[in-house]
Amino acid sequence: MEIRSKEFKSRAVFAIHDASLQQAMGKARDGFVGKRAQQAAELPEFEALREEAKNLKNHILENLDHYLERYEDAVKRAGGHVHWARDAQEARAVILDICKRVNAKTVTKGKSMVSEEIDLNEALIEHGMEVVETDLGEYIIQLANEPPSHIIAPAVHKTKNQVSDLFEAAHGGPRKTEVADLVNEARQVLREKYFRADVGITGGNFLIAETGSSMIVTNEGNGDLTQTLAKVHIVTSGIERVVPTLDDATLFLRLLARSATGQETETYTTISTGPRRATDLDGPEEYHVVLVDNGRSKMLAGHFRDMLRCIRCGACMNHCPVYGSVGGHAYGWVYPGPMGSVLTPLIKGLDNAYDLPNACTLNGRCASVCPVKIPLPDLLRELRHLQHQQELSPVMQRRALKAWRFVATRPKLYHAGEWIAVRVLKLLGRKGSIRRLPFAQAWTDVRDLPTPEGQTFLQRWQAQRGK
Amino acid sequence: MMQTTQNSRDAIFGAIRSALKRSGPLPDARRAELDANVPQHTRPAQDENLLERFIRKFESRAGTVQHIASRAEIPAAVEAYRANMNLPHRAAVGAALKDLIWPADWQVHHNRAGTEELLSVSLCIAAIAETGSLMLGASADSPTTHNFVPDDHVVVLEAASIVGYFEEAWAILRQRSEGMPRATNIISGPSRTADVEQTIQLGAHGPRRVHVLIVAA
């Protein structure tokens, strides 16, 4: 999808006034946060696991080339193919090539954020293929012609009523209004697609170097039907998703479902190793893995290596007050919320997503729930720093900061300025608060500033100490 | 195309190594050390009998279980389940259970399952008490479609093959002479979704019900 992160401010305002969105987001927020907290509380080892997971990811990243080579060898031994793609364009070309070679007409897809990242659907459709998203949430937003608004609950912004409308328009009536009937209708429609599919594309939560396997976790079973029934299975994954062994993947499994959906485990954990064997009665005839860099090796080099630990659970966005208010679409690209505000500028360019690192209160809730302890607020602050250095921030802001630095490094001047300011503010106040403040209307438009008492903090502090 | 991905491969490895401040692969000695590493991660403590824990966890996610005394009782138990669910006299049965004597008026086959299939019966490799999960492996004896296509999935579990942790289940896979199954399915109850307003609904794409027959040790 085309990046629209530059429109963050206008899209955020729009989102706050969208009643359906606010209704849907309210329901989601309470569910995710409460369930995760309960799972964390029920597992005494949870904090120890987070620390171990952080250390293991750091170890893997430190030896990434080694584990990727081991993984590649093992995939080949199991009869699979590994393809390497430097960027989105190369990844699309590799996948298109496979689909064209097998003369694919219908392509089914399990959930894959990398496929969103590389704009895969548009490319396949352009070449005349029917592309069917099979995760219920992804299917809903495909019908609505929208991008996902959450990395694990892509249709979290939709109300039941909106889903009823979409299904009625796509499948014909009678209109279903119960969740059970809606789910059943999608089940029937999608079954036919699984069996007809030439190519099935899924993501990969973990790539196991020990066995050359890809691992996916789902609740619906759609990823399994996608990869079992198509003639060709293609896995799309980022290069950072490799883990040394099955035991290592287990460490992350113990954190993933708890952090993501607040479940002890998802319903299905599936390990796929190569194509159908000679005696097998089902399964794909070909098995391909497309490993995508798309900015990841660059992150490995600099201040942002920590971000490569991400296991895509979505806990950071579930706990983010900004995401909770504006939803995922305001962020304007594939990855929303705190993790998206770090990834989007790094993958798509600092200047293409100026607002995202700044749309953060630095409250730190995201970092406190991250299962691999990514210091998200620090990374966002670092991005702001880079934006400032590259002079991407507004001129007025940079001038104001310069002026502030000039004053702040001269204590006498600073205290004199404060002394004047509290007195002026006191004069402006009416009934204990200031309704409008010049140069800060954006702030006072939505809240009042309490009137200062007329003394600076330092004056009161010294008066107290004198007692 | 092969040439392109080879170039891309070299470029990606080059970028990774330069990011890690190395000019080439790790030294062989270090690589051997990494390969020999056996991870020892924290396992959540369990203080319960394996069978009891498996049942408690599996039932907590809408799975059902039934105890039977011996393997020979499987067909009768499946017939009772079929009658209870009011299903047709037909099932896709994994060839691992081919030797059992199935009711004479049943249509039983051991091939892959298509959309017309409503009931399947599989033998699992093991169960994991940690999360109350079943582990099934794809083979001629246990096609993967049996695990996902029918509405009702009956899984036979030998009580002796319940292990405590995932790590023990992986050890079973490593010991197989034929290596990893093409697909290894860890199944923790019926298929579910919460994609419409966070409302949990069973039977999204996979089985609506998963019923386990636990064969006494």
XYZ file of C-alpha atoms in Angstrom:
684
model
C 0.000 0.000 0.000
C 1.028 3.553 -0.634
C 2.389 5.177 2.503
C 0.067 7.869 3.918
C 1.849 8.508 7.209
C 2.274 12.179 6.276
C -1.464 12.546 6.793
C -1.260 11.283 10.371
C -2.639 14.440 11.983
C -5.664 14.792 9.732
C -6.388 11.053 9.840
C -6.103 11.040 13.630
C -8.645 13.880 13.941
C -10.953 12.021 11.566
C -10.555 8.818 13.598
C -11.386 10.486 16.908
C -14.699 11.663 15.452
C -15.581 8.300 13.873
C -18.253 6.852 16.179
C -18.061 3.283 14.793
C -14.292 3.233 15.144
C -14.456 4.530 18.716
C -17.064 1.900 19.583
C -14.920 -0.914 18.123
C -11.689 0.339 19.696
C -13.265 0.619 23.139
C -14.275 -3.034 23.091
C -10.878 -4.212 21.892
C -8.816 -2.201 24.363
C -10.460 -3.646 27.456
C -10.306 -7.233 26.190
C -6.654 -7.348 25.135
C -5.216 -5.515 28.137
C -7.141 -7.452 30.769
C -6.527 -10.886 29.274
C -2.807 -10.297 28.882
C -2.497 -9.044 32.452
C -4.267 -12.156 33.713
C -1.971 -14.491 31.747
C 1.134 -12.666 32.991
C -0.119 -12.855 36.569
C -0.839 -16.585 36.304
C 2.692 -17.440 35.175
C 5.291 -16.818 37.900
C 8.065 -17.328 35.339
C 6.733 -14.651 32.969
C 9.318 -11.978 33.800
C 12.186 -14.489 33.684
C 10.973 -15.631 30.253
C 10.931 -12.030 28.967
C 14.523 -11.526 30.036
C 15.605 -14.853 28.477
C 13.743 -14.057 25.269
C 15.477 -10.687 25.005
C 18.887 -12.309 25.525
C 18.193 -15.124 23.072
C 17.079 -12.685 20.366
C 20.214 -10.616 20.924
C 22.317 -13.765 20.592
C 20.566 -14.725 17.352
C 21.029 -11.245 15.880
C 24.706 -11.279 16.848
C 25.096 -14.529 14.843
C 22.372 -13.960 12.262
C 24.409 -14.975 9.202
C 25.325 -18.296 10.800
C 21.773 -19.246 11.723
C 20.418 -18.161 8.321
C 22.970 -20.390 6.577
C 22.092 -23.329 8.795
C 18.413 -22.705 8.158
C 18.881 -22.497 4.395
C 20.817 -25.780 4.306
C 18.140 -27.529 6.354
C 15.287 -26.270 4.131
C 17.106 -27.617 1.086
C 17.723 -30.974 2.780
C 13.969 -31.220 3.404
C 13.296 -30.620 -0.292
C 12.279 -26.963 -0.051
C 13.538 -23.857 -1.842
C 14.921 -20.667 -0.291
C 14.742 -17.314 -2.101
C 16.390 -14.081 -0.984
C 14.910 -10.645 -1.558
C 16.694 -7.392 -0.750
C 13.543 -5.297 -0.952
C 9.801 -5.349 -1.642
C 10.231 -5.259 -5.390
C 12.520 -8.320 -5.425
C 10.197 -10.212 -3.082
C 7.211 -9.544 -5.336
C 9.192 -10.631 -8.397
C 10.205 -13.949 -6.801
C 6.656 -14.770 -5.749
C 5.127 -13.690 -9.061
C 7.648 -15.870 -10.837
C 6.600 -18.964 -8.881
C 2.898 -18.219 -9.346
C 3.272 -17.695 -13.083
C 5.381 -20.828 -13.525
C 2.610 -23.001 -12.039
C 0.010 -21.019 -13.962
C -1.751 -19.966 -10.766
C -5.310 -18.683 -11.034
C -6.342 -18.677 -7.378
C -3.980 -17.751 -4.556
C -5.112 -18.196 -0.954
C -3.334 -16.392 1.858
C -2.898 -16.974 5.554
C -2.017 -13.949 7.625
C 1.334 -12.430 6.684
C 2.447 -8.934 7.632
C 5.494 -9.260 5.356
C 3.150 -9.768 2.398
C 1.461 -6.468 3.370
C 4.876 -4.856 3.678
C 5.802 -5.861 0.114
C 2.415 -4.985 -1.464
C 1.978 -8.542 -2.658
C -1.787 -8.695 -3.241
C -1.840 -5.784 -5.671
C 0.967 -7.342 -7.720
C -0.759 -10.733 -7.979
C -4.126 -9.175 -8.855
C -2.448 -7.046 -11.525
C -1.290 -10.269 -13.150
C -4.813 -11.633 -13.305
C -4.810 -13.845 -10.227
C -7.633 -14.121 -7.731
C -6.183 -13.420 -4.274
C -8.192 -14.558 -1.253
C -7.309 -13.617 2.316
C -8.456 -16.466 4.574
C -7.895 -15.131 8.103
C -11.397 -13.915 9.003
C -10.161 -10.455 9.976
C -8.070 -10.151 6.811
C -11.003 -11.409 4.731
C -13.261 -8.708 6.227
C -10.842 -5.902 5.406
C -10.164 -7.334 1.952
C -13.910 -7.048 1.265
C -13.789 -3.482 2.610
C -10.723 -2.777 0.464
C -8.814 -1.517 3.495
C -5.399 -2.276 4.967
C -5.179 -4.003 8.382
C -5.475 -1.673 11.374
C -3.784 -4.065 13.824
C -1.060 -6.660 13.245
C -2.927 -9.578 14.833
C -6.534 -8.326 14.757
C -6.662 -6.673 11.338
C -10.392 -5.860 11.465
C -10.417 -4.665 15.068
C -11.766 -1.301 13.872
C -14.911 -2.851 12.367
C -18.192 -3.273 14.238
C -20.390 -6.338 13.777
C -22.862 -4.196 11.915
C -20.225 -3.171 9.392
C -19.210 -6.814 8.902
C -22.867 -7.688 8.246
C -23.011 -4.998 5.545
C -19.800 -6.194 3.892
C -20.868 -9.844 3.860
C -24.322 -9.032 2.519
C -22.795 -7.041 -0.326
C -20.196 -9.716 -1.165
C -22.148 -12.953 -0.649
C -25.717 -11.765 -1.318
C -28.402 -11.999 1.363
C -30.062 -12.842 3.564
C -28.182 -10.481 5.852
C -26.623 -12.167 8.900
C -26.508 -10.300 12.194
C -25.246 -12.927 14.654
C -21.488 -13.511 15.033
C -21.991 -17.287 14.694
C -23.840 -16.875 11.382
C -21.289 -14.424 10.019
C -18.396 -16.744 10.858
C -20.239 -19.676 9.329
C -20.926 -17.808 6.119
C -17.226 -16.960 5.722
C -16.345 -20.581 6.525
C -18.501 -21.877 3.675
C -17.287 -19.294 1.144
C -13.604 -19.813 1.976
C -13.699 -23.638 2.014
C -14.364 -23.656 -1.666
C -11.366 -21.342 -2.220
C -8.913 -23.494 -0.228
C -9.697 -26.510 -2.372
C -9.442 -24.543 -5.584
C -6.187 -22.746 -4.753
C -3.066 -23.263 -6.855
C -0.770 -21.409 -4.473
C -1.111 -20.897 -0.711
C 0.914 -18.116 0.919
C 1.485 -17.872 4.670
C 3.798 -15.940 6.945
C 6.284 -17.532 9.293
C 6.315 -16.710 13.006
C 9.578 -18.584 13.442
C 12.056 -20.227 11.084
C 13.808 -23.169 12.709
C 17.451 -23.568 11.677
C 17.693 -27.030 13.287
C 15.025 -28.608 11.072
C 14.551 -26.157 8.180
C 10.937 -25.684 9.244
C 8.642 -22.682 9.302
C 6.276 -22.309 12.244
C 2.961 -20.479 12.284
C 0.486 -19.952 15.110
C -3.205 -19.350 14.419
C -6.541 -19.766 16.144
C -8.707 -20.323 13.102
C -6.846 -23.050 11.198
C -6.963 -20.970 8.023
C -3.192 -20.978 7.638
C -3.211 -24.768 7.770
C -5.932 -25.183 5.163
C -4.125 -22.624 2.994
C -0.825 -24.455 3.053
C -2.187 -28.018 3.006
C -4.598 -27.777 0.103
C -2.747 -25.602 -2.416
C -0.332 -27.220 -4.874
C 2.429 -24.818 -3.861
C 3.136 -23.376 -0.404
C 5.078 -20.113 -0.223
C 6.252 -18.773 3.132
C 7.070 -15.056 3.350
C 9.214 -13.991 6.253
C 11.701 -11.391 7.423
C 15.326 -12.488 7.767
C 15.232 -11.771 11.518
C 12.683 -14.508 12.263
C 15.165 -17.394 12.335
C 15.748 -19.248 15.635
C 18.368 -21.958 16.232
C 16.223 -24.876 17.481
C 12.680 -26.021 18.267
C 13.468 -25.521 21.962
C 14.376 -21.896 21.244
C 11.105 -21.345 19.379
C 9.340 -22.697 22.481
C 10.691 -19.872 24.627
C 8.973 -17.379 22.315
C 5.802 -19.469 22.046
C 5.397 -19.219 25.828
C 5.348 -15.426 25.497
C 3.638 -14.880 22.147
C 0.034 -15.978 22.734
C -0.022 -14.573 26.259
C 1.211 -11.181 25.061
C -0.856 -11.104 21.869
C -4.360 -12.345 22.598
C -4.026 -13.105 26.296
C -4.275 -16.850 25.664
C -2.003 -19.473 27.188
C -1.560 -20.838 23.680
C -3.164 -20.267 20.311
C -5.270 -23.172 19.042
C -2.868 -24.243 16.313
C 0.906 -24.269 16.256
C 2.076 -25.746 12.971
C 5.574 -26.757 11.952
C 6.045 -27.164 8.194
C 9.074 -28.996 6.861
C 9.438 -29.209 3.089
C 6.926 -30.387 0.462
C 4.706 -33.491 0.417
C 6.640 -36.772 0.843
C 6.343 -39.683 -1.578
C 3.854 -41.567 0.602
C 1.863 -38.564 1.883
C -1.795 -38.335 0.893
C -1.996 -34.544 1.043
C 0.152 -31.433 1.329
C 1.790 -29.121 -1.227
C 3.986 -30.440 -4.026
C 6.362 -27.488 -3.675
C 7.576 -25.602 -0.611
C 9.239 -22.183 -0.958
C 10.503 -19.670 1.573
C 11.026 -16.057 0.548
C 13.352 -14.307 2.994
C 12.931 -10.556 2.906
C 15.496 -7.989 4.075
C 13.703 -4.709 3.226
C 15.672 -2.526 5.638
C 16.360 -5.149 8.305
C 20.108 -5.563 7.730
C 20.361 -1.772 7.999
C 18.608 -1.849 11.384
C 21.083 -4.486 12.499
C 23.915 -2.007 12.054
C 22.742 0.974 14.040
C 20.846 2.211 17.073
C 17.745 0.281 16.071
C 18.954 -3.321 16.335
C 16.687 -3.805 19.372
C 13.678 -3.437 17.063
C 14.646 -6.661 15.258
C 13.745 -8.607 18.402
C 10.051 -7.930 17.683
C 7.909 -11.092 17.491
C 4.841 -9.193 16.192
C 2.505 -9.826 19.131
C 0.801 -6.418 19.089
C 0.939 -5.907 22.876
C 2.568 -2.478 22.399
C -0.367 -1.164 20.366
C -2.927 -2.775 22.682
C -1.439 -0.786 25.556
C -0.781 2.472 23.689
C -3.126 5.358 24.597
C -2.507 7.015 21.225
C -3.253 3.836 19.227
C -6.285 3.203 21.445
C -7.682 6.619 20.540
C -6.951 6.835 16.819
C -6.779 3.173 15.691
C -4.313 1.710 13.230
C -5.266 3.404 9.967
C -4.155 6.857 11.109
C -0.551 5.609 11.091
C -0.809 5.398 7.324
C 1.147 2.237 6.553
C 1.290 -1.485 7.372
C 2.579 -1.443 10.957
C 0.702 0.790 13.434
C 1.173 1.710 17.079
C 4.525 1.980 18.857
C 6.290 -0.773 16.869
C 4.944 0.739 13.659
C 6.095 4.213 14.651
C 9.631 2.810 14.835
C 9.463 0.510 11.782
C 7.673 2.823 9.356
C 10.282 5.632 9.353
C 13.104 3.056 9.245
C 11.647 1.108 6.297
C 9.922 3.912 4.395
C 12.157 6.887 5.278
C 12.271 9.387 8.147
C 10.759 12.152 6.035
C 7.803 9.973 4.990
C 6.626 9.423 8.549
C 7.611 12.539 10.441
C 4.622 12.579 12.800
C 4.785 8.953 13.927
C 7.733 9.127 16.388
C 6.275 12.407 17.653
C 2.766 11.038 18.234
C 3.887 9.452 21.473
C 3.584 10.633 25.059
C 6.625 8.580 26.141
C 4.450 7.051 28.878
C 6.360 3.773 28.521
C 3.482 1.294 28.718
C 4.557 -0.350 25.444
C 8.043 -1.127 26.730
C 6.658 -2.439 30.017
C 4.582 -5.128 28.243
C 6.902 -5.986 25.331
C 7.707 -9.723 25.596
C 11.224 -9.164 24.248
C 11.794 -5.901 26.150
C 12.254 -3.574 23.190
C 12.887 -0.063 24.613
C 10.294 1.453 22.275
C 10.176 4.944 23.880
C 13.986 5.187 23.643
C 13.876 4.214 19.967
C 11.137 6.771 19.295
C 13.189 9.434 21.067
C 16.219 8.451 18.989
C 14.142 8.861 15.823
C 13.121 12.364 16.942
C 16.785 13.118 17.469
C 17.602 11.958 13.929
C 14.733 14.006 12.530
C 16.108 17.065 14.320
C 19.644 16.402 13.067
C 18.424 16.007 9.492
C 16.403 19.200 9.896
C 13.131 17.437 9.167
C 11.416 18.985 12.172
C 9.527 22.279 11.692
C 11.708 25.419 11.553
C 9.778 27.097 14.370
C 10.322 24.083 16.601
C 14.048 24.058 15.975
C 14.271 27.818 16.645
C 12.254 27.473 19.833
C 14.543 24.678 21.025
C 17.601 26.796 20.257
C 16.138 29.733 22.171
C 15.251 27.461 25.073
C 18.772 26.044 25.145
C 20.216 29.561 25.201
C 18.100 30.476 28.222
C 18.316 27.125 30.017
C 22.101 27.200 30.066
C 22.020 30.653 31.775
C 20.361 30.081 35.192
C 19.994 33.760 36.109
C 18.257 34.547 32.850
C 16.114 31.430 33.183
C 14.933 32.312 36.690
C 14.187 35.880 35.670
C 12.130 34.614 32.722
C 10.218 32.245 34.988
C 9.532 35.042 37.457
C 8.004 37.185 34.706
C 6.054 34.286 33.193
C 4.254 33.222 36.391
C 3.197 36.780 37.038
C 1.900 37.322 33.516
C 0.056 33.982 33.629
C -1.481 34.918 36.969
C -2.862 38.105 35.432
C -4.306 36.142 32.491
C -6.108 33.653 34.747
C -9.858 33.780 35.344
C -11.438 31.692 38.121
C -8.297 29.631 38.656
C -7.672 28.660 35.034
C -6.486 30.027 31.708
C -8.784 29.215 28.765
C -6.606 30.469 25.920
C -2.873 30.936 25.679
C -1.121 32.690 22.766
C 1.278 30.381 20.815
C -0.178 27.322 22.579
C -3.701 27.215 21.189
C -3.358 23.603 20.096
C -2.864 22.783 23.757
C -5.495 25.102 25.287
C -8.135 24.317 22.644
C -8.891 21.038 24.372
C -7.956 21.814 27.987
C -7.465 24.662 30.463
C -4.171 25.609 32.109
C -4.432 26.029 35.890
C -3.390 29.565 36.906
C 0.005 29.722 38.678
C -0.014 31.000 42.263
C 2.316 33.889 41.446
C 5.591 32.428 42.732
C 8.073 30.209 40.920
C 8.881 26.723 42.166
C 12.354 27.841 43.217
C 10.996 30.743 45.261
C 8.627 28.461 47.147
C 11.317 25.844 47.620
C 13.699 28.381 49.129
C 10.928 29.790 51.326
C 10.138 26.270 52.608
C 13.785 25.538 53.317
C 14.130 28.797 55.211
C 11.488 27.648 57.728
C 15.674 -15.397 -11.588
C 18.040 -17.839 -9.875
C 20.881 -15.448 -10.661
C 18.989 -12.538 -9.115
C 18.295 -14.315 -5.841
C 21.934 -15.471 -5.693
C 23.052 -11.852 -6.056
C 20.495 -10.808 -3.473
C 21.649 -13.550 -1.147
C 25.240 -12.366 -1.377
C 24.196 -8.759 -0.869
C 22.087 -9.605 2.196
C 24.846 -11.678 3.802
C 27.312 -8.894 3.001
C 25.044 -6.324 4.658
C 24.488 -8.529 7.724
C 28.210 -9.160 8.182
C 29.135 -5.553 7.739
C 26.435 -4.602 10.289
C 28.017 -7.110 12.675
C 31.449 -5.647 11.884
C 32.790 -8.853 10.370
C 34.376 -9.375 6.980
C 33.293 -12.989 6.509
C 31.572 -15.933 8.200
C 32.283 -16.736 11.836
C 35.391 -18.874 12.439
C 34.700 -22.633 12.177
C 35.439 -23.196 15.850
C 32.810 -20.635 16.855
C 30.304 -22.143 14.414
C 30.855 -25.605 15.865
C 30.312 -24.159 19.320
C 26.995 -22.590 18.264
C 25.870 -25.827 16.613
C 26.654 -27.846 19.725
C 24.714 -25.521 22.024
C 21.758 -27.233 23.734
C 19.358 -24.552 24.989
C 18.128 -24.774 28.568
C 15.289 -22.280 28.809
C 13.044 -21.801 31.814
C 10.054 -24.133 31.799
C 6.941 -23.030 33.694
C 6.660 -25.158 36.840
C 4.076 -27.962 36.877
C 2.960 -29.733 40.035
C 0.202 -31.882 38.614
C -0.243 -35.386 37.285
C 0.334 -35.238 33.497
C -3.002 -36.814 32.550
C -4.990 -34.570 34.887
C -3.216 -31.464 33.669
C -3.698 -32.387 30.019
C -7.444 -32.881 30.557
C -7.872 -29.692 32.594
C -6.080 -27.556 30.015
C -7.661 -29.197 26.961
C -11.179 -28.859 28.406
C -10.509 -25.197 29.282
C -10.406 -24.510 25.531
C -13.665 -26.269 24.675
C -12.124 -29.658 23.879
C -13.835 -32.823 25.175
C -12.291 -36.072 26.435
C -13.444 -39.622 27.112
C -11.591 -42.497 28.756
C -11.525 -45.946 27.209
C -9.890 -49.082 28.560
C -8.237 -50.403 25.401
C -7.578 -49.768 21.745
C -10.276 -52.276 20.761
C -12.917 -49.962 22.244
C -12.153 -47.138 19.782
C -14.783 -48.042 17.126
C -17.581 -48.322 19.681
C -16.614 -45.009 21.261
C -16.503 -43.297 17.870
C -19.879 -44.838 16.945
C -21.383 -43.470 20.172
C -19.946 -40.031 19.407
C -21.250 -40.187 15.826
C -24.752 -41.131 16.996
C -24.705 -38.409 19.643
C -23.716 -35.768 17.072
C -26.195 -37.178 14.592
C -23.574 -37.599 11.863
C -23.839 -39.896 8.821
C -22.362 -43.427 9.011
C -19.111 -42.393 7.449
C -15.629 -41.340 8.512
C -12.133 -40.633 7.263
C -9.961 -42.804 9.489
C -6.184 -42.554 9.604
C -4.567 -45.748 8.290
C -2.837 -46.080 11.650
C -6.248 -47.299 12.908
C -6.991 -49.452 9.864
C -6.723 -52.747 11.755
C -9.682 -51.950 14.048
C -13.057 -53.483 13.360
C -15.314 -50.594 12.308
C -19.136 -50.963 12.252
C -20.273 -52.940 9.196
C -22.767 -50.295 8.016
C -20.093 -47.556 7.960
C -18.295 -46.163 4.986
C -14.708 -45.949 6.220
C -11.836 -44.724 4.088
C -8.208 -43.878 4.793
C -7.622 -41.268 2.105
C -7.399 -37.484 2.417
C -10.529 -35.642 3.555
C -12.621 -33.523 1.171
C -15.350 -30.972 1.956
C -17.996 -33.714 2.119
C -16.201 -35.264 5.108
C -17.900 -34.534 8.438
C -16.017 -36.875 10.760
C -12.398 -37.984 10.980
C -10.464 -40.176 13.400
C -6.715 -39.732 13.953
C -4.013 -41.229 16.146
C -1.765 -38.561 17.654
C 1.979 -38.860 18.248
C 1.855 -37.361 21.734
C 0.085 -34.848 23.937
C 1.643 -31.937 25.834
C 0.366 -31.396 29.366
C 1.871 -27.895 29.631
C -0.832 -26.359 27.432
C -3.195 -29.347 27.005
C -2.313 -29.861 23.355
C -2.247 -32.772 20.919
C 0.661 -33.349 18.526
C -0.122 -34.925 15.163
C 2.289 -35.603 12.323
C 1.480 -35.810 8.619
C 2.049 -39.226 7.050
C 0.256 -41.839 4.953
C -1.233 -42.973 8.283
C -2.420 -39.511 9.306
C -3.222 -37.069 6.477
C -3.240 -33.401 7.518
C -6.652 -32.789 5.906
C -8.177 -35.069 8.601
C -7.109 -32.499 11.200
C -8.675 -29.462 9.546
C -11.435 -30.238 7.049
C -14.153 -32.244 8.898
C -16.541 -30.618 11.406
C -15.788 -33.255 14.025
C -12.312 -34.542 14.763
C -11.854 -37.528 17.071
C -8.249 -37.995 18.217
C -6.953 -41.159 19.848
C -4.362 -40.518 22.570
C -2.440 -43.275 24.348
C -2.246 -42.126 27.980
C 1.417 -43.163 28.103
C 2.313 -40.708 25.345
C 1.501 -37.569 27.335
C 4.620 -35.512 28.042
C 5.009 -32.512 30.331
C 6.638 -29.920 28.102
C 7.001 -28.939 24.450
C 10.707 -29.744 24.677
C 9.872 -33.405 25.400
C 7.550 -33.517 22.397
C 10.350 -32.181 20.160
C 12.618 -34.932 21.514
C 10.086 -37.511 20.256
C 10.210 -35.944 16.782
C 14.026 -35.955 16.780
C 14.081 -39.665 17.554
C 12.000 -40.625 14.512
C 14.025 -42.468 11.873
C 12.024 -40.709 9.128
C 12.838 -37.274 10.594
C 10.399 -34.382 10.963
C 6.902 -34.945 9.550
C 6.080 -32.674 6.606
C 3.501 -31.012 8.837
C 3.505 -31.229 12.611
C 0.225 -29.967 14.055
C -0.028 -28.943 17.682
C -3.777 -28.743 18.303
C -5.266 -27.188 21.438
C -9.013 -27.563 20.967
C -11.503 -26.633 18.253
C -10.827 -23.897 15.704
C -11.835 -20.441 16.935
C -11.908 -16.782 15.977
C -12.468 -13.474 17.754
C -12.216 -11.323 14.643
C -15.786 -9.996 14.875
C -15.900 -7.616 17.857
C -13.649 -9.813 20.003
C -16.499 -12.321 20.396
C -15.120 -15.854 20.616
C -16.730 -18.138 18.062
C -15.769 -21.809 17.648
C -15.511 -23.523 14.271
C -13.905 -20.731 12.249
C -12.213 -22.759 9.498
C -11.112 -25.976 11.183
C -13.123 -28.492 13.253
C -16.045 -27.231 15.296
C -15.372 -29.926 17.902
C -12.291 -31.939 18.904
C -12.961 -35.051 20.998
C -10.103 -37.037 22.534
C -10.318 -40.745 23.316
C -7.751 -41.443 26.011
C -6.650 -45.076 25.898
C -5.647 -46.217 29.386
C -1.975 -47.045 29.899
